[in-house]
């Protein structure tokens, strides 16, 4: 393949960000699709999850990504919604597997580090860099889907699309992050 | 229908307890199926979730429950595995919806209160009561599937299978639990 097509998923029950990018061997990236899969807060939880699953399956069917990258959810974040976010992330991973695709998870700080070189970057910095990387005229819209694009770009760069890009793909990582990346690679062999 | 067939799911990534019971109008309950859906810890997370989904779909196809009850997962519990548990619960809810079934969640203390009359009951007390309710000669095996059976029985009793059983189905609840049950009923109309 000349480029890697990645679907990034920023999981959420009410709004689930999705971004599809093509990343070439030289690390350049092109926007394929960006959007949000929504579920109605009035629906029972099982129907909401089914809506998310159907929306993600539609994106995969239309854009045929090679791999799915999902933001890793942590228990300590934002307690009131974290369980719904975790469930939505599980749905994204399941839909990937049932579509015959590999999946991977990345933490928010891994994504920020990969995109901006700085693991604690502000949202606007990430959006600005995503727009620059994808050569967009303005910030990605909707704004909350920019994270999904960042995740997709991060995944391709960290996995090292192409040969010489491999090392630079993890160059922005701290030693701890690099150790994590190595451990993750080993775990997924 | 003369009885309600409930699939109870005690969500877990490594071991997901499943229990199917038939609960009659007089609140008597009969064991239909009990078991555990396992996923290999060596597999990547998306494959593990797909294994859980396939296992749950097989149980639904074989035993044709009317409704699925899933244990509600809380962020503060057992941090290291809670995300996997939350993801597995999301899968159980999704599989219910995609099988055309309603789903409901109950907290561990709601289950304990419904089964033993005491929201902080010990595991052995719950297992003992489940065995008694189902008229089993010994405690349910595997032991960790007893929670799934308790959940299924709890669901039928709290939903009030049949007419006169309705009130007694919530008789063991505290006022707060009853208020919760009423709110839940309203929310699901």
Short mmCIF file of C-alpha atoms in Angstrom, two decimals:
data_model
loop_
_atom_site.label_atom_id
_atom_site.label_comp_id
_atom_site.label_asym_id
_atom_site.label_seq_id
_atom_site.Cartn_x
_atom_site.Cartn_y
_atom_site.Cartn_z
CA UNK A 1 0.00 0.00 0.00
CA UNK A 2 1.24 3.49 -0.74
CA UNK A 3 -0.48 5.01 2.26
CA UNK A 4 -2.15 3.90 5.44
CA UNK A 5 -5.82 4.81 5.87
CA UNK A 6 -6.63 5.18 9.56
CA UNK A 7 -10.00 5.67 11.22
CA UNK A 8 -9.58 7.56 14.46
CA UNK A 9 -12.40 7.33 17.00
CA UNK A 10 -12.80 9.74 19.91
CA UNK A 11 -15.33 7.69 21.86
CA UNK A 12 -18.41 9.24 23.39
CA UNK A 13 -21.99 8.22 23.96
CA UNK A 14 -23.62 11.50 22.92
CA UNK A 15 -21.02 12.55 20.36
CA UNK A 16 -18.47 10.08 19.03
CA UNK A 17 -15.83 11.83 16.90
CA UNK A 18 -14.66 10.04 13.78
CA UNK A 19 -11.80 11.04 11.47
CA UNK A 20 -10.33 9.20 8.51
CA UNK A 21 -6.91 10.16 7.13
CA UNK A 22 -4.51 8.77 4.55
CA UNK A 23 -0.93 8.91 5.77
CA UNK A 24 1.87 8.45 3.23
CA UNK A 25 5.36 7.01 3.72
CA UNK A 26 6.79 10.50 4.01
CA UNK A 27 4.40 11.13 6.94
CA UNK A 28 2.28 13.55 4.93
CA UNK A 29 -1.42 13.14 5.64
CA UNK A 30 -4.63 13.87 3.77
CA UNK A 31 -8.15 14.29 5.11
CA UNK A 32 -10.61 11.67 3.90
CA UNK A 33 -13.56 12.17 6.24
CA UNK A 34 -14.41 13.88 9.49
CA UNK A 35 -17.64 13.82 11.43
CA UNK A 36 -19.50 12.92 14.56
CA UNK A 37 -21.70 9.91 15.25
CA UNK A 38 -24.44 11.04 17.62
CA UNK A 39 -26.88 9.12 19.77
CA UNK A 40 -30.09 10.49 21.21
CA UNK A 41 -29.85 11.02 24.98
CA UNK A 42 -33.53 10.08 25.26
CA UNK A 43 -32.90 6.53 24.06
CA UNK A 44 -32.13 3.69 26.47
CA UNK A 45 -28.42 2.97 26.77
CA UNK A 46 -28.51 -0.23 24.69
CA UNK A 47 -30.17 1.64 21.80
CA UNK A 48 -27.61 4.44 22.07
CA UNK A 49 -24.75 1.95 21.82
CA UNK A 50 -26.43 0.30 18.83
CA UNK A 51 -26.70 3.73 17.16
CA UNK A 52 -22.98 4.32 17.72
CA UNK A 53 -22.14 0.86 16.35
CA UNK A 54 -24.26 1.42 13.24
CA UNK A 55 -22.68 4.83 12.64
CA UNK A 56 -19.16 3.46 12.94
CA UNK A 57 -19.96 0.52 10.67
CA UNK A 58 -21.26 2.98 8.06
CA UNK A 59 -18.02 5.00 8.22
CA UNK A 60 -15.94 1.83 7.84
CA UNK A 61 -18.08 0.59 4.94
CA UNK A 62 -17.84 3.92 3.13
CA UNK A 63 -14.19 4.75 3.71
CA UNK A 64 -12.58 1.31 4.09
CA UNK A 65 -9.83 2.15 6.60
CA UNK A 66 -6.94 -0.27 7.11
CA UNK A 67 -6.91 0.11 10.88
CA UNK A 68 -8.92 1.72 13.68
CA UNK A 69 -7.35 3.86 16.42
CA UNK A 70 -9.44 4.52 19.53
CA UNK A 71 -8.68 6.96 22.32
CA UNK A 72 -7.85 5.14 25.53
CA UNK A 73 -10.28 5.94 28.34
CA UNK A 74 -9.17 6.21 31.96
CA UNK A 75 -11.30 5.56 35.03
CA UNK A 76 -10.22 8.72 36.80
CA UNK A 77 -11.42 11.10 34.07
CA UNK A 78 -14.70 12.96 34.32
CA UNK A 79 -16.56 10.48 36.46
CA UNK A 80 -20.12 11.22 35.41
CA UNK A 81 -19.63 10.25 31.78
CA UNK A 82 -16.62 7.95 31.90
CA UNK A 83 -18.64 4.72 31.93
CA UNK A 84 -20.56 5.74 28.80
CA UNK A 85 -17.28 6.76 27.16
CA UNK A 86 -15.71 3.41 28.09
CA UNK A 87 -18.71 1.56 26.70
CA UNK A 88 -18.54 3.56 23.46
CA UNK A 89 -14.82 2.77 23.17
CA UNK A 90 -15.63 -0.92 23.60
CA UNK A 91 -18.18 -0.65 20.80
CA UNK A 92 -15.59 1.01 18.51
CA UNK A 93 -13.07 -1.77 19.22
CA UNK A 94 -15.71 -4.47 18.66
CA UNK A 95 -16.85 -2.93 15.38
CA UNK A 96 -13.22 -2.84 14.21
CA UNK A 97 -12.67 -6.51 15.06
CA UNK A 98 -15.95 -7.57 13.48
CA UNK A 99 -14.97 -5.64 10.34
CA UNK A 100 -11.76 -7.68 10.20
CA UNK A 101 -9.60 -4.69 11.15
CA UNK A 102 -6.87 -4.35 13.71
CA UNK A 103 -7.42 -1.76 16.38
CA UNK A 104 -5.16 0.16 18.70
CA UNK A 105 -5.62 2.56 21.57
CA UNK A 106 -3.59 5.69 22.31
CA UNK A 107 -3.76 7.93 25.35
CA UNK A 108 -4.63 11.62 24.98
CA UNK A 109 -1.08 12.59 25.96
CA UNK A 110 0.41 10.21 23.38
CA UNK A 111 -1.77 11.88 20.76
CA UNK A 112 -0.80 15.39 21.87
CA UNK A 113 2.90 14.46 21.97
CA UNK A 114 2.78 12.92 18.50
CA UNK A 115 0.95 15.86 16.95
CA UNK A 116 2.44 18.87 18.76
CA UNK A 117 5.58 17.42 20.36
CA UNK A 118 4.13 18.28 23.75
CA UNK A 119 2.03 15.82 25.81
CA UNK A 120 0.13 18.54 27.66
CA UNK A 121 -0.74 20.64 24.61
CA UNK A 122 -3.94 22.70 24.66
CA UNK A 123 -6.91 21.69 22.53
CA UNK A 124 -6.41 24.66 20.19
CA UNK A 125 -2.74 23.76 19.63
CA UNK A 126 -3.77 20.25 18.63
CA UNK A 127 -6.50 21.54 16.30
CA UNK A 128 -4.08 24.02 14.74
CA UNK A 129 -1.45 21.34 14.13
CA UNK A 130 -4.05 18.95 12.71
CA UNK A 131 -5.17 21.66 10.28
CA UNK A 132 -1.54 22.32 9.30
CA UNK A 133 -0.70 18.63 8.85
CA UNK A 134 -3.80 18.09 6.72
CA UNK A 135 -3.26 21.44 4.87
CA UNK A 136 -6.77 22.63 5.73
CA UNK A 137 -7.68 26.31 5.25
CA UNK A 138 -9.31 26.43 8.68
CA UNK A 139 -9.55 24.42 11.88
CA UNK A 140 -11.26 21.04 11.47
CA UNK A 141 -15.04 21.18 11.97
CA UNK A 142 -16.81 20.08 14.08
CA UNK A 143 -14.15 21.04 16.61
CA UNK A 144 -14.67 17.94 18.75
CA UNK A 145 -13.90 15.74 15.74
CA UNK A 146 -10.38 17.21 15.53
CA UNK A 147 -9.32 14.80 18.29
CA UNK A 148 -10.36 11.88 16.12
CA UNK A 149 -8.21 13.21 13.26
CA UNK A 150 -5.29 13.77 15.63
CA UNK A 151 -5.67 10.22 16.89
CA UNK A 152 -5.63 8.81 13.35
CA UNK A 153 -2.51 10.81 12.40
CA UNK A 154 -0.85 9.89 15.70
CA UNK A 155 -1.52 6.21 15.10
CA UNK A 156 0.09 6.22 11.65
CA UNK A 157 3.10 8.22 12.82
CA UNK A 158 3.67 6.15 15.95
CA UNK A 159 3.31 2.89 14.04
CA UNK A 160 5.89 4.30 11.64
CA UNK A 161 4.31 4.36 8.21
CA UNK A 162 7.06 3.59 5.68
CA UNK A 163 10.69 2.87 6.45
CA UNK A 164 12.68 6.00 7.32
CA UNK A 165 9.69 7.56 9.08
CA UNK A 166 9.72 4.79 11.66
CA UNK A 167 12.15 6.35 14.04
CA UNK A 168 10.94 9.90 13.64
CA UNK A 169 7.44 8.63 14.36
CA UNK A 170 8.40 8.17 17.99
CA UNK A 171 11.01 10.93 18.15
CA UNK A 172 8.68 13.29 19.99
CA UNK A 173 8.03 10.77 22.76
CA UNK A 174 9.51 10.86 26.21
CA UNK A 175 11.52 7.79 27.34
CA UNK A 176 8.48 6.60 29.33
CA UNK A 177 6.24 6.97 26.30
CA UNK A 178 8.76 5.17 24.12
CA UNK A 179 8.93 2.32 26.64
CA UNK A 180 5.14 2.18 26.61
CA UNK A 181 5.12 2.12 22.80
CA UNK A 182 7.66 -0.70 22.78
CA UNK A 183 5.69 -2.67 25.35
CA UNK A 184 2.54 -2.13 23.33
CA UNK A 185 4.26 -3.34 20.17
CA UNK A 186 5.48 -6.45 21.97
CA UNK A 187 2.06 -7.08 23.47
CA UNK A 188 0.44 -6.93 20.06
CA UNK A 189 2.79 -9.25 18.18
CA UNK B 1 -46.30 -15.22 28.37
CA UNK B 2 -46.55 -17.46 31.43
CA UNK B 3 -43.06 -16.63 32.60
CA UNK B 4 -40.33 -14.13 31.89
CA UNK B 5 -37.03 -15.50 30.60
CA UNK B 6 -34.18 -13.23 31.66
CA UNK B 7 -30.54 -13.37 30.65
CA UNK B 8 -28.36 -11.92 33.41
CA UNK B 9 -24.87 -10.78 32.46
CA UNK B 10 -22.12 -10.14 35.01
CA UNK B 11 -19.76 -8.29 32.69
CA UNK B 12 -16.06 -9.07 32.57
CA UNK B 13 -13.37 -9.19 29.95
CA UNK B 14 -11.68 -12.40 31.09
CA UNK B 15 -14.79 -14.07 32.52
CA UNK B 16 -18.25 -12.81 31.70
CA UNK B 17 -20.89 -14.59 33.80
CA UNK B 18 -24.17 -15.49 32.09
CA UNK B 19 -27.31 -16.88 33.70
CA UNK B 20 -30.71 -17.54 32.18
CA UNK B 21 -33.77 -18.04 34.38
CA UNK B 22 -37.50 -18.38 33.87
CA UNK B 23 -39.45 -16.40 36.44
CA UNK B 24 -43.16 -17.14 36.85
CA UNK B 25 -45.97 -14.83 37.93
CA UNK B 26 -45.77 -16.19 41.47
CA UNK B 27 -42.07 -15.14 41.55
CA UNK B 28 -40.86 -18.75 41.45
CA UNK B 29 -37.80 -19.15 39.28
CA UNK B 30 -36.22 -22.00 37.34
CA UNK B 31 -32.67 -22.36 36.08
CA UNK B 32 -32.36 -22.51 32.29
CA UNK B 33 -28.63 -21.98 31.76
CA UNK B 34 -25.58 -20.85 33.66
CA UNK B 35 -22.04 -20.42 32.40
CA UNK B 36 -19.13 -18.15 31.72
CA UNK B 37 -18.04 -16.56 28.44
CA UNK B 38 -14.25 -16.36 28.52
CA UNK B 39 -11.80 -14.41 26.41
CA UNK B 40 -8.11 -15.16 26.06
CA UNK B 41 -5.97 -12.58 27.87
CA UNK B 42 -3.33 -13.00 25.13
CA UNK B 43 -5.64 -11.62 22.46
CA UNK B 44 -5.73 -7.91 21.60
CA UNK B 45 -8.61 -6.09 23.28
CA UNK B 46 -10.75 -5.80 20.14
CA UNK B 47 -10.57 -9.59 19.61
CA UNK B 48 -11.43 -10.19 23.26
CA UNK B 49 -14.53 -8.00 22.97
CA UNK B 50 -15.51 -9.80 19.76
CA UNK B 51 -15.17 -13.14 21.60
CA UNK B 52 -17.46 -11.88 24.37
CA UNK B 53 -19.98 -10.61 21.82
CA UNK B 54 -19.99 -13.93 19.97
CA UNK B 55 -20.43 -15.86 23.22
CA UNK B 56 -23.35 -13.70 24.33
CA UNK B 57 -25.01 -13.92 20.90
CA UNK B 58 -24.73 -17.73 21.11
CA UNK B 59 -26.43 -17.77 24.53
CA UNK B 60 -29.23 -15.53 23.23
CA UNK B 61 -29.68 -17.65 20.10
CA UNK B 62 -29.83 -20.88 22.10
CA UNK B 63 -31.98 -19.75 25.03
CA UNK B 64 -34.08 -16.95 23.51
CA UNK B 65 -34.44 -14.69 26.56
CA UNK B 66 -37.11 -11.97 26.61
CA UNK B 67 -34.84 -9.37 28.18
CA UNK B 68 -31.19 -8.87 29.17
CA UNK B 69 -30.12 -7.56 32.59
CA UNK B 70 -26.55 -6.31 32.93
CA UNK B 71 -24.74 -5.41 36.13
CA UNK B 72 -24.11 -1.68 36.33
CA UNK B 73 -20.40 -0.83 36.47
CA UNK B 74 -19.07 2.06 38.53
CA UNK B 75 -15.91 4.05 37.87
CA UNK B 76 -14.71 3.87 41.45
CA UNK B 77 -14.62 0.07 41.62
CA UNK B 78 -11.41 -1.88 41.21
CA UNK B 79 -9.56 0.56 39.00
CA UNK B 80 -7.23 -1.78 37.15
CA UNK B 81 -9.99 -3.78 35.48
CA UNK B 82 -12.92 -1.38 35.53
CA UNK B 83 -12.42 -0.13 31.97
CA UNK B 84 -12.46 -3.66 30.57
CA UNK B 85 -15.53 -4.43 32.66
CA UNK B 86 -17.25 -1.29 31.38
CA UNK B 87 -16.38 -2.20 27.80
CA UNK B 88 -17.74 -5.74 28.30
CA UNK B 89 -20.95 -4.29 29.75
CA UNK B 90 -21.28 -2.07 26.68
CA UNK B 91 -20.89 -5.14 24.47
CA UNK B 92 -23.61 -6.98 26.43
CA UNK B 93 -25.99 -4.01 26.04
CA UNK B 94 -25.19 -3.70 22.32
CA UNK B 95 -25.74 -7.42 21.70
CA UNK B 96 -29.11 -7.18 23.47
CA UNK B 97 -30.20 -4.22 21.34
CA UNK B 98 -28.99 -5.83 18.12
CA UNK B 99 -30.92 -8.99 19.06
CA UNK B 100 -34.07 -6.87 19.34
CA UNK B 101 -34.20 -7.22 23.13
CA UNK B 102 -34.67 -4.64 25.83
CA UNK B 103 -31.88 -4.34 28.34
CA UNK B 104 -31.64 -3.00 31.85
CA UNK B 105 -28.89 -2.43 34.35
CA UNK B 106 -28.97 -3.05 38.09
CA UNK B 107 -26.38 -2.14 40.69
CA UNK B 108 -24.76 -4.86 42.82
CA UNK B 109 -26.55 -3.56 45.91
CA UNK B 110 -29.91 -3.62 44.14
CA UNK B 111 -29.25 -7.25 43.23
CA UNK B 112 -28.21 -8.16 46.77
CA UNK B 113 -31.23 -6.36 48.25
CA UNK B 114 -33.62 -8.07 45.87
CA UNK B 115 -32.19 -11.55 46.48
CA UNK B 116 -31.30 -11.49 50.18
CA UNK B 117 -33.22 -8.45 51.46
CA UNK B 118 -29.90 -6.88 52.39
CA UNK B 119 -27.93 -4.60 50.06
CA UNK B 120 -24.56 -5.40 51.61
CA UNK B 121 -24.99 -9.19 51.65
CA UNK B 122 -21.88 -11.37 51.36
CA UNK B 123 -21.21 -13.31 48.16
CA UNK B 124 -21.97 -16.63 49.89
CA UNK B 125 -25.34 -15.35 51.14
CA UNK B 126 -26.27 -14.36 47.59
CA UNK B 127 -25.15 -17.72 46.20
CA UNK B 128 -27.07 -19.56 48.92
CA UNK B 129 -30.26 -17.61 48.23
CA UNK B 130 -29.88 -18.11 44.47
CA UNK B 131 -29.56 -21.87 45.04
CA UNK B 132 -32.64 -21.82 47.28
CA UNK B 133 -34.73 -19.72 44.86
CA UNK B 134 -33.80 -21.99 41.96
CA UNK B 135 -34.19 -25.14 44.11
CA UNK B 136 -30.68 -26.32 43.31
CA UNK B 137 -29.08 -29.13 45.35
CA UNK B 138 -25.83 -27.17 45.67
CA UNK B 139 -24.47 -23.69 45.11
CA UNK B 140 -24.50 -22.55 41.47
CA UNK B 141 -21.33 -23.49 39.58
CA UNK B 142 -19.13 -21.84 38.44
CA UNK B 143 -19.37 -19.65 41.54
CA UNK B 144 -18.75 -16.41 39.64
CA UNK B 145 -21.76 -17.12 37.44
CA UNK B 146 -24.05 -17.00 40.50
CA UNK B 147 -24.05 -13.21 40.24
CA UNK B 148 -25.45 -13.45 36.72
CA UNK B 149 -28.28 -15.66 37.98
CA UNK B 150 -28.93 -13.30 40.89
CA UNK B 151 -29.07 -10.41 38.44
CA UNK B 152 -31.58 -12.22 36.24
CA UNK B 153 -33.83 -13.08 39.19
CA UNK B 154 -33.48 -9.56 40.57
CA UNK B 155 -34.50 -8.08 37.25
CA UNK B 156 -37.69 -10.15 37.02
CA UNK B 157 -38.65 -9.47 40.64
CA UNK B 158 -37.94 -5.74 40.49
CA UNK B 159 -39.84 -5.39 37.22
CA UNK B 160 -42.69 -7.18 38.97
CA UNK B 161 -43.46 -10.27 36.91
CA UNK B 162 -47.22 -10.81 37.06
CA UNK B 163 -49.80 -8.72 38.90
CA UNK B 164 -49.82 -9.40 42.65
CA UNK B 165 -46.06 -9.98 42.70
CA UNK B 166 -45.45 -6.40 41.59
CA UNK B 167 -45.49 -4.84 44.99
CA UNK B 168 -43.64 -7.64 46.75
CA UNK B 169 -41.02 -7.41 44.03
CA UNK B 170 -39.83 -4.15 45.50
CA UNK B 171 -40.82 -4.84 49.10
CA UNK B 172 -37.23 -5.54 50.14
CA UNK B 173 -36.03 -2.18 48.79
CA UNK B 174 -35.25 0.86 50.87
CA UNK B 175 -37.21 4.06 50.08
CA UNK B 176 -34.19 5.34 48.13
CA UNK B 177 -33.99 2.14 46.12
CA UNK B 178 -37.74 2.25 45.49
CA UNK B 179 -37.44 5.86 44.29
CA UNK B 180 -34.62 4.77 41.99
CA UNK B 181 -36.71 1.88 40.66
CA UNK B 182 -39.64 4.23 40.01
CA UNK B 183 -37.37 6.74 38.27
CA UNK B 184 -35.88 3.96 36.18
CA UNK B 185 -39.34 2.74 35.21
CA UNK B 186 -40.36 6.26 34.21
CA UNK B 187 -37.15 6.76 32.27
CA UNK B 188 -37.74 3.59 30.28
CA UNK B 189 -41.38 4.18 29.32
#
